[in-house]
mmCIF file of C-alpha atoms and ligand atoms in Angstrom:
data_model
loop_
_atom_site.group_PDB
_atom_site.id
_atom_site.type_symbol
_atom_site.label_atom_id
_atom_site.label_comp_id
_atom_site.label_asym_id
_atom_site.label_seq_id
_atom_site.Cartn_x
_atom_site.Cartn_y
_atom_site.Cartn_z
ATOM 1 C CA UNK S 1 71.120 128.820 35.776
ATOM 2 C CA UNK S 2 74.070 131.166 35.473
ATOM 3 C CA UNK S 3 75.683 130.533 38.676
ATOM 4 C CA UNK S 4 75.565 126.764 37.495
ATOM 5 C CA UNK S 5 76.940 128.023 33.886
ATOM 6 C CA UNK S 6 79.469 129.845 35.867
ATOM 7 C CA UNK S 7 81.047 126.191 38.129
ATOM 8 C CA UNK S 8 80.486 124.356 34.956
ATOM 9 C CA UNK S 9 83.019 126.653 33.079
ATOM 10 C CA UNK S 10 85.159 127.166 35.635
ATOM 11 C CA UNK S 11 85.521 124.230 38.578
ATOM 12 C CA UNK S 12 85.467 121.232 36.393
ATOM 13 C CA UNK S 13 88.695 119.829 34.961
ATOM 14 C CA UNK S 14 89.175 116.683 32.716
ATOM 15 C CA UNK S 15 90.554 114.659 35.087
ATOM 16 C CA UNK S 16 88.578 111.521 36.840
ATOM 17 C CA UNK S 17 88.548 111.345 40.718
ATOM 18 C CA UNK S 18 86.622 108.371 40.300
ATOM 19 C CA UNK S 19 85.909 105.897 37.449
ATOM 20 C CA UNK S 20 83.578 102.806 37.699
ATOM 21 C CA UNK S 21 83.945 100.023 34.924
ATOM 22 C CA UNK S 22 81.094 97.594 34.402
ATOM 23 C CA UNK S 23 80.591 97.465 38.363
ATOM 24 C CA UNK S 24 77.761 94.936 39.101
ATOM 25 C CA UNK S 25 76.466 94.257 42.297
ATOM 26 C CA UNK S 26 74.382 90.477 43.328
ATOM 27 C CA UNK S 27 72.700 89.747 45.737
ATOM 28 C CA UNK S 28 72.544 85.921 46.374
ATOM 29 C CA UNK S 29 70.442 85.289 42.584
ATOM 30 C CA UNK S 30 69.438 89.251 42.656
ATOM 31 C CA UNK S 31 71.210 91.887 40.595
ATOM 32 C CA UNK S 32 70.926 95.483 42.287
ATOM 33 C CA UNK S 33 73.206 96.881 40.025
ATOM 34 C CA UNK S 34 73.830 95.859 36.592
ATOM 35 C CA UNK S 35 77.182 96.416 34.554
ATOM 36 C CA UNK S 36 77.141 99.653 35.402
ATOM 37 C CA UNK S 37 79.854 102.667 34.314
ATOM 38 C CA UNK S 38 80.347 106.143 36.016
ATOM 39 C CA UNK S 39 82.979 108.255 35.887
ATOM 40 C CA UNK S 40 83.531 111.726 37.895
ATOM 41 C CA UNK S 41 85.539 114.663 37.046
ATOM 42 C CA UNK S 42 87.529 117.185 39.105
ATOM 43 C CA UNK S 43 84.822 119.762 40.954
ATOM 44 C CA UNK S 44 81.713 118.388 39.454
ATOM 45 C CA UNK S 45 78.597 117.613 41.239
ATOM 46 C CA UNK S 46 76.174 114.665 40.046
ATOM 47 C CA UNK S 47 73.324 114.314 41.288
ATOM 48 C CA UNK S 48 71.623 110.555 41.474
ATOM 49 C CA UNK S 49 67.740 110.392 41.764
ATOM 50 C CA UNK S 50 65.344 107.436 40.736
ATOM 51 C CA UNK S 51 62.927 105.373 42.481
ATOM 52 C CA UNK S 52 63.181 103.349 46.057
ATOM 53 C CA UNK S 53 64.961 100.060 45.402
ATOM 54 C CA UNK S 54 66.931 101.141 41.928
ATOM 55 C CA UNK S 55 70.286 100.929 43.765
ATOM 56 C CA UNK S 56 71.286 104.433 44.636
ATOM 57 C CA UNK S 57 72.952 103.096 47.645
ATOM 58 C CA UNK S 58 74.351 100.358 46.531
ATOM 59 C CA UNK S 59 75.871 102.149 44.275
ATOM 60 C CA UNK S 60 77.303 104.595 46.421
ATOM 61 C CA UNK S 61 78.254 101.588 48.733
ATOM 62 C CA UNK S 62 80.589 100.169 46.510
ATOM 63 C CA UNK S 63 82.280 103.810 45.434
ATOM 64 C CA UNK S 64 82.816 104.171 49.701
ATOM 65 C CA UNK S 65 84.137 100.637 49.748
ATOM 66 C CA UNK S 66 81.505 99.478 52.392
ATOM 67 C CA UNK S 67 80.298 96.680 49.628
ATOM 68 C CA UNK S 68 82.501 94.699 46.979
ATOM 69 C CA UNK S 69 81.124 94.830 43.949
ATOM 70 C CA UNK S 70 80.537 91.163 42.106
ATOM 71 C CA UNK S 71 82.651 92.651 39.129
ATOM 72 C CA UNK S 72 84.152 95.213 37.262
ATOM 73 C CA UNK S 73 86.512 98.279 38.548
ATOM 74 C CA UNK S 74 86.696 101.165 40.774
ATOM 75 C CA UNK S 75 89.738 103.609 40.332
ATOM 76 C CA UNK S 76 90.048 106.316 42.620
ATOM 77 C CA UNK S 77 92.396 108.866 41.233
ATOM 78 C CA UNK S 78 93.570 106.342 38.648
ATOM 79 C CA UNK S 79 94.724 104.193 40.882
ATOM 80 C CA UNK S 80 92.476 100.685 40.698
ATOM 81 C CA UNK S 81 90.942 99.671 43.892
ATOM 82 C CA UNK S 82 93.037 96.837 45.251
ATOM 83 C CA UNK S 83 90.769 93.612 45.187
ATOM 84 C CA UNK S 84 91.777 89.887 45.137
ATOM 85 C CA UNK S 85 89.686 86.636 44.371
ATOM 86 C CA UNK S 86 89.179 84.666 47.296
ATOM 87 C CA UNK S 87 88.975 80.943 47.332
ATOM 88 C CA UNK S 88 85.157 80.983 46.491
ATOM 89 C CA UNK S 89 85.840 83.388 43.372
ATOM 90 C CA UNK S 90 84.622 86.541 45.390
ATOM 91 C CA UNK S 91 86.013 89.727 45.233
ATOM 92 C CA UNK S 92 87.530 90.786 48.588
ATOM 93 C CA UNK S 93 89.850 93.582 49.590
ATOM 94 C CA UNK S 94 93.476 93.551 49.761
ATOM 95 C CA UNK S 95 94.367 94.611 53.325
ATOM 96 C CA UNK S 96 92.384 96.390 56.310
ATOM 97 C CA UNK S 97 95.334 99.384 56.273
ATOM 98 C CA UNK S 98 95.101 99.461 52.404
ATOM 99 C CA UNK S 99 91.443 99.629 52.610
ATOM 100 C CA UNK S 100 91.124 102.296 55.362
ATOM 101 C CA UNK S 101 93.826 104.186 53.018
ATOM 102 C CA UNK S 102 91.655 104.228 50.208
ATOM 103 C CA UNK S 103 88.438 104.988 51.542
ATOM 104 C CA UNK S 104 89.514 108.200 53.544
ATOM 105 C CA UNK S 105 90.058 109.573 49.226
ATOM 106 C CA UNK S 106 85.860 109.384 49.956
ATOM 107 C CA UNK S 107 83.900 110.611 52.470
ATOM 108 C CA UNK S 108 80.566 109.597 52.861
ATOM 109 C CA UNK S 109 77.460 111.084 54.664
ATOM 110 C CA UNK S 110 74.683 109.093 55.479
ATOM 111 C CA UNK S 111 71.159 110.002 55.892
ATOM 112 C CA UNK S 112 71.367 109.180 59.599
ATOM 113 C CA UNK S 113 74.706 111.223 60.439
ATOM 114 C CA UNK S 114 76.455 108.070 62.372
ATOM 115 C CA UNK S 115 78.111 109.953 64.507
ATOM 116 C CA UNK S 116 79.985 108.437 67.447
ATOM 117 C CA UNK S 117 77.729 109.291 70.389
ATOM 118 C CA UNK S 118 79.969 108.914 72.876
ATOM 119 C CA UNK S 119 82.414 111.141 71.619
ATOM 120 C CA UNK S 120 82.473 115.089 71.415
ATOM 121 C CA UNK S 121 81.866 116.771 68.332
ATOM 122 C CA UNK S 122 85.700 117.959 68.274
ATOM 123 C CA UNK S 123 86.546 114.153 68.999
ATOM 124 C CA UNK S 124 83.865 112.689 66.047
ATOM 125 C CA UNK S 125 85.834 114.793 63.441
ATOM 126 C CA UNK S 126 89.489 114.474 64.646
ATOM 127 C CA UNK S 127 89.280 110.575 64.993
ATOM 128 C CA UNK S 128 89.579 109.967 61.063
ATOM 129 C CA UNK S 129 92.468 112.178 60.696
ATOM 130 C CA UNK S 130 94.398 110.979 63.704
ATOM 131 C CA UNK S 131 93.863 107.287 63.329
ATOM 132 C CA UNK S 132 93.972 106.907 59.400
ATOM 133 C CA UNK S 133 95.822 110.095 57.999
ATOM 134 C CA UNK S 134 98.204 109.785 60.987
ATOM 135 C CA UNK S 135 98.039 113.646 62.097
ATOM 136 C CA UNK S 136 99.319 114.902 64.579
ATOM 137 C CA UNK S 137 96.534 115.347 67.222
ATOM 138 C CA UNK S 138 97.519 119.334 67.627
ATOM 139 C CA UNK S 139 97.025 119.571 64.283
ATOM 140 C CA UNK S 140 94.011 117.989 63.731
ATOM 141 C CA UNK S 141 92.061 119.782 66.290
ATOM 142 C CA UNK S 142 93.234 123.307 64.540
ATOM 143 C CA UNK S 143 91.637 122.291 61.012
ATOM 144 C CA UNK S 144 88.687 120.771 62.536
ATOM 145 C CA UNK S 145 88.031 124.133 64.595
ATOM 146 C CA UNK S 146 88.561 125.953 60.951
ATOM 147 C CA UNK S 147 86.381 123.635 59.918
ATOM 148 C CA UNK S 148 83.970 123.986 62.463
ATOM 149 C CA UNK S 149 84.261 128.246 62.712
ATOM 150 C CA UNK S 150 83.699 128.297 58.642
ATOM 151 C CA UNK S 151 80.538 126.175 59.692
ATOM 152 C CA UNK S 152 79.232 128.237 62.699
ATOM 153 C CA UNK S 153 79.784 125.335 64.910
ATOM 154 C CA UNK S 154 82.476 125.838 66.878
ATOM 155 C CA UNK S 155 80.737 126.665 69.705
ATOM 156 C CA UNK S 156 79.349 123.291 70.170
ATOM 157 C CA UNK S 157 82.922 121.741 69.766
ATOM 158 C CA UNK S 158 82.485 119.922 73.035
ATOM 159 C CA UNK S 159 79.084 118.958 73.195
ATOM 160 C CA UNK S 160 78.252 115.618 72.300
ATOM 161 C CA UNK S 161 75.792 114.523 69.465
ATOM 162 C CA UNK S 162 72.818 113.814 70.875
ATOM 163 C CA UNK S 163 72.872 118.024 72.598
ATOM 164 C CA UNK S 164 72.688 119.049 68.846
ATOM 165 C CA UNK S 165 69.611 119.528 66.080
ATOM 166 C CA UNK S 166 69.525 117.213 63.136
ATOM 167 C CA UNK S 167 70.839 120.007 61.251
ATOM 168 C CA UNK S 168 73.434 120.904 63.087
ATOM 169 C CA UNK S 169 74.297 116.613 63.524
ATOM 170 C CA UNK S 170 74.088 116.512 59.829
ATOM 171 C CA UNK S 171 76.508 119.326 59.709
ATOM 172 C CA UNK S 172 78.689 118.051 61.970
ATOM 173 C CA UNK S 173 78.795 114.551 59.695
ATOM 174 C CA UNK S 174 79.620 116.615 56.760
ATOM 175 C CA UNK S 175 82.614 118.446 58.641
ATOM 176 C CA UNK S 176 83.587 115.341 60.130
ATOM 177 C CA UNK S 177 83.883 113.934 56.351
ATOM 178 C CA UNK S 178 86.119 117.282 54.937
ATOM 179 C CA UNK S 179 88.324 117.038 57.757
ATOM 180 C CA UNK S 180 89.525 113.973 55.867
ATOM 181 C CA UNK S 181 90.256 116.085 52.823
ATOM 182 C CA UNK S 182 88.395 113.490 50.700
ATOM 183 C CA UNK S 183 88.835 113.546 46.585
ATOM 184 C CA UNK S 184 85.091 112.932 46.695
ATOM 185 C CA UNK S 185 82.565 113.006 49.032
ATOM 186 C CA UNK S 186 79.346 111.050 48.565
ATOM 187 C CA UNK S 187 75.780 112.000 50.481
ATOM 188 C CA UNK S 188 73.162 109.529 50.617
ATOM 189 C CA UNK S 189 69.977 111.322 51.375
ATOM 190 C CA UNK S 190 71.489 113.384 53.728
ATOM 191 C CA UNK S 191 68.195 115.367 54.257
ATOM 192 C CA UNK S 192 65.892 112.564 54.301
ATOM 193 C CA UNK S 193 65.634 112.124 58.323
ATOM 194 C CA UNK S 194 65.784 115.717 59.190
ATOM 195 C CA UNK S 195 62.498 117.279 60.078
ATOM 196 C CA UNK S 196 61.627 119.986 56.928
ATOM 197 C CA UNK S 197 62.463 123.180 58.903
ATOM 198 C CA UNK S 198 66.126 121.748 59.330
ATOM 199 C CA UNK S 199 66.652 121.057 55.722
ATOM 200 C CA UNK S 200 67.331 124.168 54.466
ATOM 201 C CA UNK S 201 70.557 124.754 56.839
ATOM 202 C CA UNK S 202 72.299 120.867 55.290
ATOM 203 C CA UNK S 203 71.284 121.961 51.572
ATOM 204 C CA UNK S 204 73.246 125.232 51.931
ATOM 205 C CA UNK S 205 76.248 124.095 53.314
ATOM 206 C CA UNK S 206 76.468 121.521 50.720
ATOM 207 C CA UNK S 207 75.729 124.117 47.970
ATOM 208 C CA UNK S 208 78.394 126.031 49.432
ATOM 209 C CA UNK S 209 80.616 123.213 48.910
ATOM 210 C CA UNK S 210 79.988 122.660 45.557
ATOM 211 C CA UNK S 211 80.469 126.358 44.636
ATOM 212 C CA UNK S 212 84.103 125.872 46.675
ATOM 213 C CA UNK S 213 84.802 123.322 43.914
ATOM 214 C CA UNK S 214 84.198 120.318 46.027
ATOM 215 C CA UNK S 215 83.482 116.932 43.509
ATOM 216 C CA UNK S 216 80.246 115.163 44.990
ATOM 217 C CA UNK S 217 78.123 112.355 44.156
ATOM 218 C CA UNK S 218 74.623 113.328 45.728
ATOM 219 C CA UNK S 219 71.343 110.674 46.314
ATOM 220 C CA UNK S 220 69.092 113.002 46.921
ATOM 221 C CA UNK S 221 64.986 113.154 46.563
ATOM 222 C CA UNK S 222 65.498 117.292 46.861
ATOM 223 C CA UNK S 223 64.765 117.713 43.175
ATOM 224 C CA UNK S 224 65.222 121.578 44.036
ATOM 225 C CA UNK S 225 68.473 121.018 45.006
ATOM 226 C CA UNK S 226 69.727 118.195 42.002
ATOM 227 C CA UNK S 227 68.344 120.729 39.320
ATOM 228 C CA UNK S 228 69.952 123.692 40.989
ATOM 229 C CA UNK S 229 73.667 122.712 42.085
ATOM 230 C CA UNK S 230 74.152 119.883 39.508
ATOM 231 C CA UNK S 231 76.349 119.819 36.906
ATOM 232 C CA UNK S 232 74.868 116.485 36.050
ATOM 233 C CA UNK S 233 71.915 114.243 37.244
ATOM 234 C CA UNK S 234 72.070 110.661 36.846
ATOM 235 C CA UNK S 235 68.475 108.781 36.387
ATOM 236 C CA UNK S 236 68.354 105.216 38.135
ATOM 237 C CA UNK S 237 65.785 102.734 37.825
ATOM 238 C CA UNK S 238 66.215 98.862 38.576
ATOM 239 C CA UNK S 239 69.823 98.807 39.031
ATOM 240 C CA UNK S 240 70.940 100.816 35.890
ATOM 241 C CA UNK S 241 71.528 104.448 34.969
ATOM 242 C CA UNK S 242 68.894 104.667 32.208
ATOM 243 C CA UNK S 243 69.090 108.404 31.805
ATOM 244 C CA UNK S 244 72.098 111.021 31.949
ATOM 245 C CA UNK S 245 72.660 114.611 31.665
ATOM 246 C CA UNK S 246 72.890 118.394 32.572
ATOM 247 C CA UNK S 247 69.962 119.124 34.824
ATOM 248 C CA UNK S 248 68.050 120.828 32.284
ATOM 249 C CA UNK S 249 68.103 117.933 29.970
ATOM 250 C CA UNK S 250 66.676 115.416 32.776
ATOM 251 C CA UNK S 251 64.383 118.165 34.332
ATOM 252 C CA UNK S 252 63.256 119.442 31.160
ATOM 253 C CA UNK S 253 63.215 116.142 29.395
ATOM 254 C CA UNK S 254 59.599 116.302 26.903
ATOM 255 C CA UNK S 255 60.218 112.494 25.986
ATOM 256 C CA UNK S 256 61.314 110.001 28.344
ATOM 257 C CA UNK S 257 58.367 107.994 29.520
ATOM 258 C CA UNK S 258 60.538 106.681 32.768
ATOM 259 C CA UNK S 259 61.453 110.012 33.993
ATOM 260 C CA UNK S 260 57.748 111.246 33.656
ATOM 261 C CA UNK S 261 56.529 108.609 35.346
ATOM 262 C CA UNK S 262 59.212 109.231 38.191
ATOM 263 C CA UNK S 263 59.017 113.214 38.612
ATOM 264 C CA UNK S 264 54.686 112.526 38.957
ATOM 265 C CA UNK S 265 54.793 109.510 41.326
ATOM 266 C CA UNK S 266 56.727 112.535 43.467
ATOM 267 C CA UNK S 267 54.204 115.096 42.992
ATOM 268 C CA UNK S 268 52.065 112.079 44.541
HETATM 269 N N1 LIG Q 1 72.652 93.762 51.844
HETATM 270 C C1 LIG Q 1 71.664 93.463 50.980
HETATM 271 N N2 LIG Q 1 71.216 92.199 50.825
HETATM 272 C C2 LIG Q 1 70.240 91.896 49.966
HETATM 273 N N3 LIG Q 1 69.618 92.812 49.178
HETATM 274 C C3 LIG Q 1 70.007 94.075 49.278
HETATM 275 C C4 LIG Q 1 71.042 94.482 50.177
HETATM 276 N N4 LIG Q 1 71.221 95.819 50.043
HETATM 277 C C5 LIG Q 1 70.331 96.226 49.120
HETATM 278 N N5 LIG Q 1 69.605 95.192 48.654
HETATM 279 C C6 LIG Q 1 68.559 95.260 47.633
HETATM 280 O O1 LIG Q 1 69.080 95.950 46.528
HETATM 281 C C7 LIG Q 1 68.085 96.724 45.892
HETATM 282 C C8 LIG Q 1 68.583 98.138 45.748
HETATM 283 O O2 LIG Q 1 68.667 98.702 47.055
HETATM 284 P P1 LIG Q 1 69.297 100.132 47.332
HETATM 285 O O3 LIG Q 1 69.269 100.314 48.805
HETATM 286 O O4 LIG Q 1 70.595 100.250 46.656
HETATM 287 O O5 LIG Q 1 68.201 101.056 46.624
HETATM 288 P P2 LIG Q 1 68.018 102.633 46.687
HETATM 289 O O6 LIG Q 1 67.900 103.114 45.287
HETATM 290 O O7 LIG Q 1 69.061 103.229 47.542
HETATM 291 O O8 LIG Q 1 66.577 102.792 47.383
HETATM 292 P P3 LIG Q 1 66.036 103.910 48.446
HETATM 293 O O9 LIG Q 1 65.633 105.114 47.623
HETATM 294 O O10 LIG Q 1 64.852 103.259 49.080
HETATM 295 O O11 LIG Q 1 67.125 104.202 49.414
HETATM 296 C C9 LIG Q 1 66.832 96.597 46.738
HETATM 297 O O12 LIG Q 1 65.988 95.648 46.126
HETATM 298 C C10 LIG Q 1 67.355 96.079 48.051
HETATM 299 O O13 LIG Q 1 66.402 95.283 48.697
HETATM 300 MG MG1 LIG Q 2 69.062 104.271 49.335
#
């Protein structure tokens, strides 16, 4: 509790990274996620738990710009995400370039790494940079190896995915996603497919990055981890946030009949 007293006081600033304005999401005749707003702030760390199906990932979808939403807003640093109408009366995006602009402001990690296979570990997290930020190779490969070195991985620059653990994939994904110097960087359950014993080694590196200052947007089941590094937790359920607040006031929450029901369907 005091080290998260201590990053509330001191990493987050008033200013959005990210704002969502009445974002829905349909499906054909099915609503996943219902007029829905969110905003982020410089440094913070929100946590998003709820129930299979609620539209965690959707969610998180939409902020990453892998799914238009069926209305509403997205600015990323107060600039509104570029979307036109197309002929059917569907959002679509602008431009691929515009696009590909836009999304490296957030990196996402998934919960099964997506790393290129074929490609070295040096080569998965340089690719981003080169192609989309338009670095210089030379320079690219020194911040991923400070990347890399502040990770313990460095050693495994050239070894391709499939050589390394889960954990050390996982970690990897996660490097590969700074080396983009995202505004925000999103995890969706990045635990979830790692065997338990290699949990532990993803959940501090991300804790690490939150006490750096990093702003993230977490779907995670660890409730360890949500009620630890959070400076907020976000409760989902059916496509809309239907509770909010520190981590104490969600974890420690005497009267909300949906979040009871929630933390014991966990503790099976
Ligand atoms: N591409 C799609 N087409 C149709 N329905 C979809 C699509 N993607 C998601 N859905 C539906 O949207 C709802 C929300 O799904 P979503 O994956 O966002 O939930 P979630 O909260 O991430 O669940 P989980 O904890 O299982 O990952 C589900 O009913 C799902 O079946
Ligand atoms: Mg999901």
């Amino acid at each position: 509790m005091p080290r998260l007293a201590a990053r509330f006081g001191s990493m987050v600033t008033d200013m959005p990274v990210l704002e969502l304005v009445n974002i829905s999401k349909t499906f054909g005749t099915k609503t996943v996620v219902h007029s829905t707003n969110f905003s982020i702030q410089k440094g913070e760390v929100v946590s998003i738990i709820g129930p299979s199906g609620a539209g965690k990932s959707s969610l998180l979808r939409m902020i990453n710009l892998l799914e238009v939403p069926s209305s509403g807003e997205i600015l990323i640093d107060s600039q509104p995400v570029a979307y036109k109408l197309n002929r059917a009366s569907h959002l679509t995006f602008l431009s691929k370039f515009k696009l590909s602009k836009v999304r490296s402001k957030v990196g996402m990690v998934f919960q099964h790494f997506n790393l290129w296979e074929h490609k070295t570990v040096l080569d998965n997290i340089i690719e981003g940079p080169v192609n989309v930020n338009k670095k210089s190779k030379r320079e690219a490969i020194r911040h991923a190896e400070e990347l890399l070195a502040r990770v313990g991985l460095l050693e495994k620059k050239n070894d391709y995915p499939g050589m390394l653990s889960g954990g050390q994939q996982q970690r990897v994904a996660i490097t590969r996603a700074l080396a983009m110097e995202p505004s925000v960087l999103l995890f969706d359950e990045p635990t979830s497919s790692l065997d338990p014993e290699l949990v532990g080694e993803v959940l501090q590196m991300m804790t690490q990055l939150a006490e750096e200052g990093m702003t993230m947007i977490v779907v995670t089941h660890e409730m360890r981890f949500a009620r630890q590094v959070s400076d907020r937790v976000l409760y989902m359920e059916e496509g809309r946030i239907v509770a909010e607040g520190t981590s104490e006031e969600i974890f420690e929450s005497k009267d909300n009949a949906r979040l009871a029901r929630f933390f014991s369907s966990l503790h099976g």
